[in-house]
Short mmCIF file of C-alpha atoms and ligand atoms in Angstrom, two decimals:
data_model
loop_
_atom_site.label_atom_id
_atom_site.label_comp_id
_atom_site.label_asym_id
_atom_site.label_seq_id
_atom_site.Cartn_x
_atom_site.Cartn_y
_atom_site.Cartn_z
CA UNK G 1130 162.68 223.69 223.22
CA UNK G 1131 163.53 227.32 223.65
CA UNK G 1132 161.02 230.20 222.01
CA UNK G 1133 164.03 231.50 220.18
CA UNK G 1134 163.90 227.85 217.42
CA UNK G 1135 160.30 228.08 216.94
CA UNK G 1136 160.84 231.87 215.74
CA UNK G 1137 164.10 230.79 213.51
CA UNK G 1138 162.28 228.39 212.20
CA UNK G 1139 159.57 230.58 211.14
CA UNK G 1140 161.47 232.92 210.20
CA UNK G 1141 163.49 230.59 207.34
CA UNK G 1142 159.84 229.31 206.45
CA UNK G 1143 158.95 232.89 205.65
CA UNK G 1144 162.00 233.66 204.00
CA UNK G 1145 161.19 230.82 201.58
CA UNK G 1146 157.99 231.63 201.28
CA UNK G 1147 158.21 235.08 200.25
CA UNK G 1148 156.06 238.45 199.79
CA UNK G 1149 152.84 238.12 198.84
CA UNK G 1150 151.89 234.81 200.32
CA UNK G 1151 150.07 233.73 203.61
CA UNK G 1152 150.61 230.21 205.05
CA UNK G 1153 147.48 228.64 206.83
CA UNK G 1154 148.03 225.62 209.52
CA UNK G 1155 145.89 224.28 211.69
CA UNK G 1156 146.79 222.07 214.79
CA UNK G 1157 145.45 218.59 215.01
CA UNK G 1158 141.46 218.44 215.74
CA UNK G 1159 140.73 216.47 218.86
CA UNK G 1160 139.26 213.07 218.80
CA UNK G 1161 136.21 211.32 219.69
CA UNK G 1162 137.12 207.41 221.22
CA UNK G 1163 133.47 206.61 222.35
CA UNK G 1164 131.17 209.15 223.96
CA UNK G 1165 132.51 211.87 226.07
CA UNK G 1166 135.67 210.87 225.88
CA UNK G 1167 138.25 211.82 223.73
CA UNK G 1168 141.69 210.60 222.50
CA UNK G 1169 144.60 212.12 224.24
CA UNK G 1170 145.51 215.27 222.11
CA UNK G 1171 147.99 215.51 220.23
CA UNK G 1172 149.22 219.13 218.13
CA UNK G 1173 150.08 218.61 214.44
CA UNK G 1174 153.65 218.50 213.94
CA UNK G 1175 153.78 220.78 211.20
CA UNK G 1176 151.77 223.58 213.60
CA UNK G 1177 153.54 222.37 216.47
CA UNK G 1178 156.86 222.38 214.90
CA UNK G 1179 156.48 226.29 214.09
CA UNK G 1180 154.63 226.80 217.43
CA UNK G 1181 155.23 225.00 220.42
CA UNK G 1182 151.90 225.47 220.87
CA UNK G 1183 150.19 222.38 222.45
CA UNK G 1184 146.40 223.44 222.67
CA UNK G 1185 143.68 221.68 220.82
CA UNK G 1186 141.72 224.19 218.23
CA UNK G 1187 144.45 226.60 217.27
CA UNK G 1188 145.57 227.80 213.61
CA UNK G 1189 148.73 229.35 212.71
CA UNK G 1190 148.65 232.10 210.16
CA UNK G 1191 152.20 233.36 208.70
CA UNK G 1192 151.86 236.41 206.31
CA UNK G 1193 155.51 237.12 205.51
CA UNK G 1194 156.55 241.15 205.51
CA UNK G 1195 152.97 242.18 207.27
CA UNK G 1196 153.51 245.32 208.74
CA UNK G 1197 151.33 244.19 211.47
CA UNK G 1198 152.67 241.18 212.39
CA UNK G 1199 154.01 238.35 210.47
CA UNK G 1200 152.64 235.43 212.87
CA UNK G 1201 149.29 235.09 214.12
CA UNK G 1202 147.74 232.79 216.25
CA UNK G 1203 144.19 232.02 216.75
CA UNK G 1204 143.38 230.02 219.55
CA UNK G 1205 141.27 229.57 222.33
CA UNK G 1206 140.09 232.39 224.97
CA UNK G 1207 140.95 232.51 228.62
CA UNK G 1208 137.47 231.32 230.27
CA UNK G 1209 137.60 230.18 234.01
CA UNK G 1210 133.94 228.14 233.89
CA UNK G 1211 135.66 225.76 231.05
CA UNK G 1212 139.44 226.01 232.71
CA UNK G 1213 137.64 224.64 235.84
CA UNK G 1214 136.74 221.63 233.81
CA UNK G 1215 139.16 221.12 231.63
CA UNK G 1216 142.84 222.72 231.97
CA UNK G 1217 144.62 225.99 231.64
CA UNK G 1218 144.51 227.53 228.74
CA UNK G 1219 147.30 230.40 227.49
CA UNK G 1220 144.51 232.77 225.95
CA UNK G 1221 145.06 235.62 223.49
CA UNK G 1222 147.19 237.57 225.96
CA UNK G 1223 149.70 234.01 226.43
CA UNK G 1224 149.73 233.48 222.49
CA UNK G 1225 151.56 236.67 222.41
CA UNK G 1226 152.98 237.14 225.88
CA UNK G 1227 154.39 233.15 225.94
CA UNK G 1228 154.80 231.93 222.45
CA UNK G 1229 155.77 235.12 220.67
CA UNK G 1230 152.85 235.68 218.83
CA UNK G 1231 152.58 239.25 217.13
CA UNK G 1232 148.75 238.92 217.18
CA UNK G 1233 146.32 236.58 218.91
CA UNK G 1234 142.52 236.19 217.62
CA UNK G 1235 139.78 233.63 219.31
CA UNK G 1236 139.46 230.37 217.21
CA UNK G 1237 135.95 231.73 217.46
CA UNK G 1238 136.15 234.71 214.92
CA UNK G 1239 138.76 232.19 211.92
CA UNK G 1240 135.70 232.79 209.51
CA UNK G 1241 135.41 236.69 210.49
CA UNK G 1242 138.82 237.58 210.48
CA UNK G 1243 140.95 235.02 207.67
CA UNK G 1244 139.57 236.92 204.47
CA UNK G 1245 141.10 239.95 205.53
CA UNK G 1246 144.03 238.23 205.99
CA UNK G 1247 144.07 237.23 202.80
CA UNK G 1248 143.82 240.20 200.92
CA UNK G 1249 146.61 241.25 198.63
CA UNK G 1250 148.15 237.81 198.87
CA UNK G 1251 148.84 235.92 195.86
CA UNK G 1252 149.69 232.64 197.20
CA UNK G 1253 148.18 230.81 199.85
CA UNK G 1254 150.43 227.90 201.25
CA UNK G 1255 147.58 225.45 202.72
CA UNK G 1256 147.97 221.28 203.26
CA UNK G 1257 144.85 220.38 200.91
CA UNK G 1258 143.21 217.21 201.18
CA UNK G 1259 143.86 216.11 205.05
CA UNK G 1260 141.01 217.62 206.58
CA UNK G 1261 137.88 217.94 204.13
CA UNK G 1262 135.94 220.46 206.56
CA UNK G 1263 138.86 222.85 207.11
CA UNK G 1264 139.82 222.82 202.80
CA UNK G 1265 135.84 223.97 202.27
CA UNK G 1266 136.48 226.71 204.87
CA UNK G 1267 139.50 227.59 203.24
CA UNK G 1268 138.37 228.00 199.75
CA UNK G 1269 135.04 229.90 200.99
CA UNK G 1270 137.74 232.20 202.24
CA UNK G 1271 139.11 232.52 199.53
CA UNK G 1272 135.81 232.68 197.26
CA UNK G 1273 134.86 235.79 199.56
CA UNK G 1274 137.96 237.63 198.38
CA UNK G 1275 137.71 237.28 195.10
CA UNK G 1276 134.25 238.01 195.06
CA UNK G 1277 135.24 241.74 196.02
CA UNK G 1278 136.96 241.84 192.82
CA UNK G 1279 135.03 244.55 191.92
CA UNK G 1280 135.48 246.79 194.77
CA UNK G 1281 139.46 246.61 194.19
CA UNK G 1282 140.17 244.03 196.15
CA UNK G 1283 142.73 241.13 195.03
CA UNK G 1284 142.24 238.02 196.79
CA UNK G 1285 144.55 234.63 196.48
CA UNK G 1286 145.48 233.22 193.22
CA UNK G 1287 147.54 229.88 193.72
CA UNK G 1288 147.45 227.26 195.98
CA UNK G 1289 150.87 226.05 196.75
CA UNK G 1290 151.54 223.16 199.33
CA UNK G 1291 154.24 224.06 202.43
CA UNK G 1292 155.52 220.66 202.62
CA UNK G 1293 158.61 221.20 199.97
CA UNK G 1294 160.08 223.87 202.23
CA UNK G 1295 158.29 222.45 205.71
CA UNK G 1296 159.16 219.14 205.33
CA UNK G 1297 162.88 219.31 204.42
CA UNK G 1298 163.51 221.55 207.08
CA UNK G 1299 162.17 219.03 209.62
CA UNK G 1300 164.13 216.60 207.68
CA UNK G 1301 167.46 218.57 209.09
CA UNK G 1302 167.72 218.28 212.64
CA UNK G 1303 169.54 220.64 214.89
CA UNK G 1304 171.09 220.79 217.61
CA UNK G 1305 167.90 221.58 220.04
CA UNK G 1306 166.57 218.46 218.51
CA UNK G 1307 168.94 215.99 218.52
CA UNK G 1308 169.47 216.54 222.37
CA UNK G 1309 165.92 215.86 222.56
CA UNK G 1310 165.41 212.73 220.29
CA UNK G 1311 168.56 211.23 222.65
CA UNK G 1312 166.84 212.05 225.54
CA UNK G 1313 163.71 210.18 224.05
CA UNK G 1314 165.85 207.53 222.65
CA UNK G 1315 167.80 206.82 225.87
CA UNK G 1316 164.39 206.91 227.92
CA UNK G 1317 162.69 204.09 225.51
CA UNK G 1318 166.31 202.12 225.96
CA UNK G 1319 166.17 201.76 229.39
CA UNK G 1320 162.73 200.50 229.06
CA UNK G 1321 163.35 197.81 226.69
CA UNK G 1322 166.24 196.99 228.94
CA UNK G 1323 163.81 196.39 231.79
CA UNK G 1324 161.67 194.28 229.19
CA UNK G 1325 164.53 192.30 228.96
CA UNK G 1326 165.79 191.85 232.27
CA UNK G 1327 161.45 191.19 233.59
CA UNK G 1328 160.30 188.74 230.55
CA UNK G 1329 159.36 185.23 231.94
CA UNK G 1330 157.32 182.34 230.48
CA UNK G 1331 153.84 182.97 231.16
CA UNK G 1332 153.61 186.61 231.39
CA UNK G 1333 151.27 188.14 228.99
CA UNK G 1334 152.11 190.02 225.94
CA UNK G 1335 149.88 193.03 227.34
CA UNK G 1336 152.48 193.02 230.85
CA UNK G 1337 155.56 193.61 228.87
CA UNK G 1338 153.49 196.73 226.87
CA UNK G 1339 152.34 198.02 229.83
CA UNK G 1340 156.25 197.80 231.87
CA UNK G 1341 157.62 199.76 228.90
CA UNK G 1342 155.09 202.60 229.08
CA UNK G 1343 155.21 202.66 232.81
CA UNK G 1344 158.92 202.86 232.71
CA UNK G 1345 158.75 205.14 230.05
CA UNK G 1346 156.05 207.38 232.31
CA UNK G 1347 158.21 207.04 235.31
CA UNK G 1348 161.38 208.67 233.02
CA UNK G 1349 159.42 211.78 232.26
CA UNK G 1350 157.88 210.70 228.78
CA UNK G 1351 154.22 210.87 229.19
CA UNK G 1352 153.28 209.76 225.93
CA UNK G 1353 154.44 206.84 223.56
CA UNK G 1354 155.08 207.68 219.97
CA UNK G 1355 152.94 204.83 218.71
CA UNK G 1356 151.08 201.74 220.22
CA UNK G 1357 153.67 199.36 220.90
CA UNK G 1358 154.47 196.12 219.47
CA UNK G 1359 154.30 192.74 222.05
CA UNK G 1360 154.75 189.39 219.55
CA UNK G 1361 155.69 186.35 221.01
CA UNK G 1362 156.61 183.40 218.64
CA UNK G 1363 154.48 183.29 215.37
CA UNK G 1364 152.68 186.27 216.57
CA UNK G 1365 155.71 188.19 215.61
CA UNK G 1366 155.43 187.64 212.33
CA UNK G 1367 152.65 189.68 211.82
CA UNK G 1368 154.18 193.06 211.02
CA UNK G 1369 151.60 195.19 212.93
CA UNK G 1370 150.91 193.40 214.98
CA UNK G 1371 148.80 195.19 218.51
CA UNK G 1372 146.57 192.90 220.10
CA UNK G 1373 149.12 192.03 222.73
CA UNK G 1374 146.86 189.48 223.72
CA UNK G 1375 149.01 186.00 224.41
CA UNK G 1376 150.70 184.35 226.91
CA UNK G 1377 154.54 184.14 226.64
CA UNK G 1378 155.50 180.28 225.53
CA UNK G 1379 158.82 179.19 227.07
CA UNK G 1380 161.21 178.40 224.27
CA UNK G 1381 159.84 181.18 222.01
CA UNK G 1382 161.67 184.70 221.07
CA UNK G 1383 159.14 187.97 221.93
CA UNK G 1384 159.74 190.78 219.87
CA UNK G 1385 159.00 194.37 221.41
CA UNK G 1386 159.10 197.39 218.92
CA UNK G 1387 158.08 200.29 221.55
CA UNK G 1388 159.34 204.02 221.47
CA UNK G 1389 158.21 206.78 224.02
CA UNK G 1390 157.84 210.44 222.31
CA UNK G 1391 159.36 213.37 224.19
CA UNK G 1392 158.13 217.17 223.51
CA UNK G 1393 156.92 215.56 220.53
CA UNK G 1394 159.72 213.89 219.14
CA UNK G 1395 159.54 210.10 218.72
CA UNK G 1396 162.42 206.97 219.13
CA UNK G 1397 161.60 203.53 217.41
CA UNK G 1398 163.36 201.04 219.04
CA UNK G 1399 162.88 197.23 218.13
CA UNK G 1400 164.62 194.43 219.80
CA UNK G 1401 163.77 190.52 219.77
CA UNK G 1402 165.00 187.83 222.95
CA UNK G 1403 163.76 184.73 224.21
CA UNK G 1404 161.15 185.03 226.55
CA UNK G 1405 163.38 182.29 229.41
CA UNK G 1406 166.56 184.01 228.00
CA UNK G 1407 168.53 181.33 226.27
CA UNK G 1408 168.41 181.52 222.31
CA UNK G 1409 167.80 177.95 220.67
CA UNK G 1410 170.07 177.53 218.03
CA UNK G 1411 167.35 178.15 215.01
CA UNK G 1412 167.03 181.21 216.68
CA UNK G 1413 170.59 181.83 217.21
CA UNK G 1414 171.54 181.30 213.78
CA UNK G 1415 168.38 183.56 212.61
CA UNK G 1416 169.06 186.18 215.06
CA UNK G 1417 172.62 186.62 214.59
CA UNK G 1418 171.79 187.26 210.47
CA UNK G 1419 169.34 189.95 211.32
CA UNK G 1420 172.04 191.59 213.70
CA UNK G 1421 174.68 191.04 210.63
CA UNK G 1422 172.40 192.65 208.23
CA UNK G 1423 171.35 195.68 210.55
CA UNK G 1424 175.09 196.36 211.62
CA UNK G 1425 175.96 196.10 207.61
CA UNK G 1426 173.50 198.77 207.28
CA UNK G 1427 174.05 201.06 209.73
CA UNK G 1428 177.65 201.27 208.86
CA UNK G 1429 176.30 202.79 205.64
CA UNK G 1430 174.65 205.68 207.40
CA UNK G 1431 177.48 207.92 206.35
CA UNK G 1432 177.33 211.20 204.46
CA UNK G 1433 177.50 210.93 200.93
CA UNK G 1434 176.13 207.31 200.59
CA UNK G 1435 172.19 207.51 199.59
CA UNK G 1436 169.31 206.46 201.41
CA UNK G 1437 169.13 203.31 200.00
CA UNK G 1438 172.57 201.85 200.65
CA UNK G 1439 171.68 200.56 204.20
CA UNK G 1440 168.91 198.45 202.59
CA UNK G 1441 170.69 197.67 200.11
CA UNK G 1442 173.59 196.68 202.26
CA UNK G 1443 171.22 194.69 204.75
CA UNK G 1444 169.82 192.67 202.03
CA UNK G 1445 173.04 191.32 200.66
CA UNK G 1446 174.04 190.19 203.74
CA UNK G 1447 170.36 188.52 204.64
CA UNK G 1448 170.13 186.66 201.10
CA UNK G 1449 173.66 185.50 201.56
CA UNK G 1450 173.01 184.24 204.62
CA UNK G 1451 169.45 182.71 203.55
CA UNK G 1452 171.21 181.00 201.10
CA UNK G 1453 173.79 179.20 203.59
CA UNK G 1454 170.91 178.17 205.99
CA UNK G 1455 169.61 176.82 203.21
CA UNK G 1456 166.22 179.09 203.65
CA UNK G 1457 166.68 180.05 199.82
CA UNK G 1458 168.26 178.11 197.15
CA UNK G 1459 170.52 178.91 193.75
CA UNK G 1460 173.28 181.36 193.43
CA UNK G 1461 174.01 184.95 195.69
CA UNK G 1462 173.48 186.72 192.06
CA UNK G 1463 170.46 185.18 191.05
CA UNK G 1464 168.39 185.51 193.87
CA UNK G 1465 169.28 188.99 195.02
CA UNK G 1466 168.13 190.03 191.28
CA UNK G 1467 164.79 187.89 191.92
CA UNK G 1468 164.87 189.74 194.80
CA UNK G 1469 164.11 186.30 196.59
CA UNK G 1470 164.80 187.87 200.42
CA UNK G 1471 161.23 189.43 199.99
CA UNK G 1472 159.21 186.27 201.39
CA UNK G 1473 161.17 186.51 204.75
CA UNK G 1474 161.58 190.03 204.90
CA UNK G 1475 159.25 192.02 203.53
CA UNK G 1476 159.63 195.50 205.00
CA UNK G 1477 161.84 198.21 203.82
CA UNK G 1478 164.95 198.84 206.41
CA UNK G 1479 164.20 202.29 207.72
CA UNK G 1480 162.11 205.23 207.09
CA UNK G 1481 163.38 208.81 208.70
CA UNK G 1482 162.47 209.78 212.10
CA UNK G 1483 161.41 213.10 213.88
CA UNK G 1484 158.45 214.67 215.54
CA UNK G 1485 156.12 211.83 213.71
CA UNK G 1486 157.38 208.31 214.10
CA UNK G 1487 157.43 207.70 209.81
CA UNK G 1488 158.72 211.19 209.56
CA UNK G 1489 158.19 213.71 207.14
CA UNK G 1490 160.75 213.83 204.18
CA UNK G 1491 161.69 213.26 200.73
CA UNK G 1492 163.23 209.81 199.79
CA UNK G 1493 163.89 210.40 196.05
CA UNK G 1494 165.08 213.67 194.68
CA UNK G 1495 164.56 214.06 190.47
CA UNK G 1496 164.05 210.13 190.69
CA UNK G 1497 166.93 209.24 192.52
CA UNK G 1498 167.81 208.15 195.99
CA UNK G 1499 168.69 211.39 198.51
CA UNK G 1500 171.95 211.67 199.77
CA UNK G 1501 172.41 211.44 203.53
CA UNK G 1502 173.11 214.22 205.40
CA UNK G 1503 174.44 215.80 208.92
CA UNK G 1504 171.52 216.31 211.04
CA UNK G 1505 169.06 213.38 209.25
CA UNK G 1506 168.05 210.85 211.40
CA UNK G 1507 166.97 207.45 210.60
CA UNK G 1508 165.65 204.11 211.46
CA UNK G 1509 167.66 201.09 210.57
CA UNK G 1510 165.54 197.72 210.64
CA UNK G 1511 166.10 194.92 209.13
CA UNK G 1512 164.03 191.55 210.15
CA UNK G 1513 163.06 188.26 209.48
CA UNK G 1514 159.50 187.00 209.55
CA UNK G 1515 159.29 182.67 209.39
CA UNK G 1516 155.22 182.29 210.34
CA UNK G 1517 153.60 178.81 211.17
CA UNK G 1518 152.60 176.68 208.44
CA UNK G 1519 154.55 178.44 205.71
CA UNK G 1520 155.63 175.99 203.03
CA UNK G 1521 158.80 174.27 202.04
CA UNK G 1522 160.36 175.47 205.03
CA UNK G 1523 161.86 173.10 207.69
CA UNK G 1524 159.78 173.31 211.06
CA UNK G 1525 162.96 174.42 212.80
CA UNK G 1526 162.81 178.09 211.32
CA UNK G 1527 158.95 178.35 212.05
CA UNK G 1528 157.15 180.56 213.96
CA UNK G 1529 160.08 182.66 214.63
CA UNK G 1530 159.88 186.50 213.71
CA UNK G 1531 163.07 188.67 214.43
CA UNK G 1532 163.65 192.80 214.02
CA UNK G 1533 166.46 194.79 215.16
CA UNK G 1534 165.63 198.72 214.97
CA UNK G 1535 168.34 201.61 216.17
CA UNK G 1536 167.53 205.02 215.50
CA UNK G 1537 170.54 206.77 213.70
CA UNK G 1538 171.60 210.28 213.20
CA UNK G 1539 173.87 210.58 210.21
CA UNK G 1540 176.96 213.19 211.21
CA UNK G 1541 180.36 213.96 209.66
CA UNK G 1542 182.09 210.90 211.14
CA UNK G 1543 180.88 207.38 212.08
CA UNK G 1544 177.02 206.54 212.47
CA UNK G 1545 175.39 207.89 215.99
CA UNK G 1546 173.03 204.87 217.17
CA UNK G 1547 170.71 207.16 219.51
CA UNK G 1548 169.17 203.94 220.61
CA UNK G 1549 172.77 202.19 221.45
CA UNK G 1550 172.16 201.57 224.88
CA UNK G 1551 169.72 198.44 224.42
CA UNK G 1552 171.76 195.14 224.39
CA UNK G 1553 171.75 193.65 221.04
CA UNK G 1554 174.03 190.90 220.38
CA UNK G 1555 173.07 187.40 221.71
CA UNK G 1556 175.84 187.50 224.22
CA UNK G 1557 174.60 190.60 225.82
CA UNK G 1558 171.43 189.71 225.69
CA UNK G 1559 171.27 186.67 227.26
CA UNK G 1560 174.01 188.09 229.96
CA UNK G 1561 171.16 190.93 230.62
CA UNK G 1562 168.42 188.29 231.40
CA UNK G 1563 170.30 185.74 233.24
CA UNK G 1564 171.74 188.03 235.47
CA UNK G 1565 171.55 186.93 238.72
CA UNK G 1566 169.57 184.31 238.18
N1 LIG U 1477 157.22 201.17 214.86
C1 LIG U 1477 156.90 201.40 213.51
C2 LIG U 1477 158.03 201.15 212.64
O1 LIG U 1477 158.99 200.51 213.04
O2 LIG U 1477 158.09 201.59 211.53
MN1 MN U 1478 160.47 201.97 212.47
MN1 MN U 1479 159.45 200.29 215.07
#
């Protein structure tokens, strides 16, 4: 991502923001796992989206029309004794010299230096409430402001949250990121592919995980955007399911929902085969729903529909075709209005998708549904879920969990699957695995 996007978008934030207000974000903190060792870091996506700035311990400061600079970053110092150890590290002088900075203070002096900052600002844009340490530094700021009242001084006087503008601009994606949630997209595809084309009775859940991150690693995309999903048979039907623990049964279906993240930007890709690579027919006849149902609601990622035709769309088709497997009984009417579908599938179809993998966004706007829009990008994933055991349901169907997931930009014309290049339909599929076998 060029330098030039992070300063447009800062400069729209600012221009929504207006005079008279300060914004306050702070990156991610870093994370303990067990002692001395940390979780691999990862920046906020708000900070990061208005940054690029990957370093741990860093808060952005945007105080639209200050004559001395509008964007301030405090962040680490340069210090060779602790670069030794652990990394490069920009400094004051790269905050401004690399990422554009107008002024650069050490993390070290936040407390010193952020009440000044605040001064003559009436509104302070700050997310309250995710990280209880940072909001008590935050409103001591504040409380020091006001308490030089006296002297003349006019501190803060409304708290406003940034995610109304923040959030809906991430919700718009342009062109810079679209080319880079296809790249992340097409890198995760051609790992499941490989998924497909490796799976064998007997492997363990825990070797198909760890082919799709290696293949992912090999492409380029260091990171994943969230721990992936390895169900085989019933253990698919357990929606979060992480323990990738089990040996792959032949006769079973394995469903994978894995996604690498690239500068930051995530795919969610979700696609469900037999683990010898011949459907039985249960799991044709199940499989070949879900695929009806996602394909019914992807066509419905169109501009002017809302964001809740696609489900609606997918669950028509899924309760219809419930209904003729004989999975739910009465009429097409009656149990789409008792909403019936629900103990199969139990999962809304999508959710939108950006730098974080259940992106940031509004849903509803004035209590009803948003209208989709060029640039949006969204998950479509509809899925069945038959466990074990469950009751009044023949044995055929059980133990048999299926989800399809594409990730979907909405544009003027016809829906752009990002995540097209995974085989999908049962032919394809089982071509894919059987190939040269
Ligand atoms: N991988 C998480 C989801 O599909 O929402
Ligand atoms: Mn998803
Ligand atoms: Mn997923």
């Amino acid at each position: 991502m060029q330098a030039a996007e992070f300063k447009r978008r800062r400069r729209q934030l600012m221009g929504m923001m207006g005079p008279g207000s300060v914004a306050i974000l702070p990156t991610a903190r870093e994370t303990i796992r067990n002692r001395d060792v940390h979780h691999p870091f990862r920046p906020d996506s708000d900070f990061f989206y208005l940054t690029g700035f990957a370093e741990p311990e860093a808060v952005l400061v945007l105080i639209p029309g200050r004559r001395h600079g509008e964007y301030i970053l405090f962040c680490r110092e340069k210090d060779p004794a602790k670069e030794l150890w652990d990394g490069y590290r920009a400094g004051l002088e790269g905050a401004v010299e690399i990422h554009g900075a107008d002024d650069a203070f050490p993390i070290t002096d936040l407390d010193d230096i952020l009440p000044g900052l605040l001064e003559e600002r009436e509104r302070v844009y700050f997310a309250m409430g995710s990280d209880p340490a940072f909001d008590r530094r935050v409103s001591d700021w504040v409380s020091q402001v006001r308490s030089r009242a006296r002297a003349g001084v006019h501190g803060p006087i409304e708290f406003l949250a940034l995610d109304h503008y923040l959030h809906d601009m991430r919700l718009y994606k342009s062109r810079a990121e679209i080319a880079v949630m296809r790249r992340a997209a097409k890198t995760s595809a051609a790992a499941h592919r490989e998924l497909m084309r490796s799976s064998e009775p007997g492997m363990h859940e825990y070797q198909l995980a760890s082919l799709f991150a290696h293949r992912c690693q090999m492409a380029g995309a260091a990171h994943l955007a969230y721990p992936s999903i390895v169900g085989g048979g019933n253990n698919a039907c357990v929606l979060h399911y992480v323990d990738n623990a089990a040996p792959l049964d032949d006769g079973d279906l394995v469903l994978i929902d894995a996604g690498c993240e690239v500068d930051c930007y995530a795919s969610d890709i979700t696609r469900t085969f037999p683990v010898n690579g011949r459907f039985s027919t249960p799991q044709r006849q199940l499989y070949q729903l879900v695929l009806d149902a996602q394909l019914a609601a992807i066509d419905k990622v169109r501009v002017g529909n809302h964001w809740n035709d696609p489900h609606e769309a997918a669950v028509r088709v899924l309760t219809r075709g419930l209904l003729k497997l004989g999975l739910l009984r009465g009429t097409l009417a009656k149990a789409l209005k008792a909403k019936s579908y629900q103990r199969f599938f139990m999962h809304r179809t999508g959710h939108w998708l950006g730098m974080d993998v259940h992106d940031v966004g509004d849903y509803k706007i004035d209590g009803h549904w948003r209208e989709l829009e060029p640039g949006m990008v969204l998950t479509v994933e509809p899925g069945l879920y038959i466990p074990r055991g469950v009751k009044g349901v023949a044995k055929k169907w059980q133990g048999i969990g299926i989800r399809i997931e594409d990730d979907v930009l909405v544009t003027n014309g016809d829906p752009d699957v990002l995540s097209r290049d995974v085989p999908k339909t049962v032919e394809q599929i089982e071509a894919v695995m059987n190939d040269g076998r």
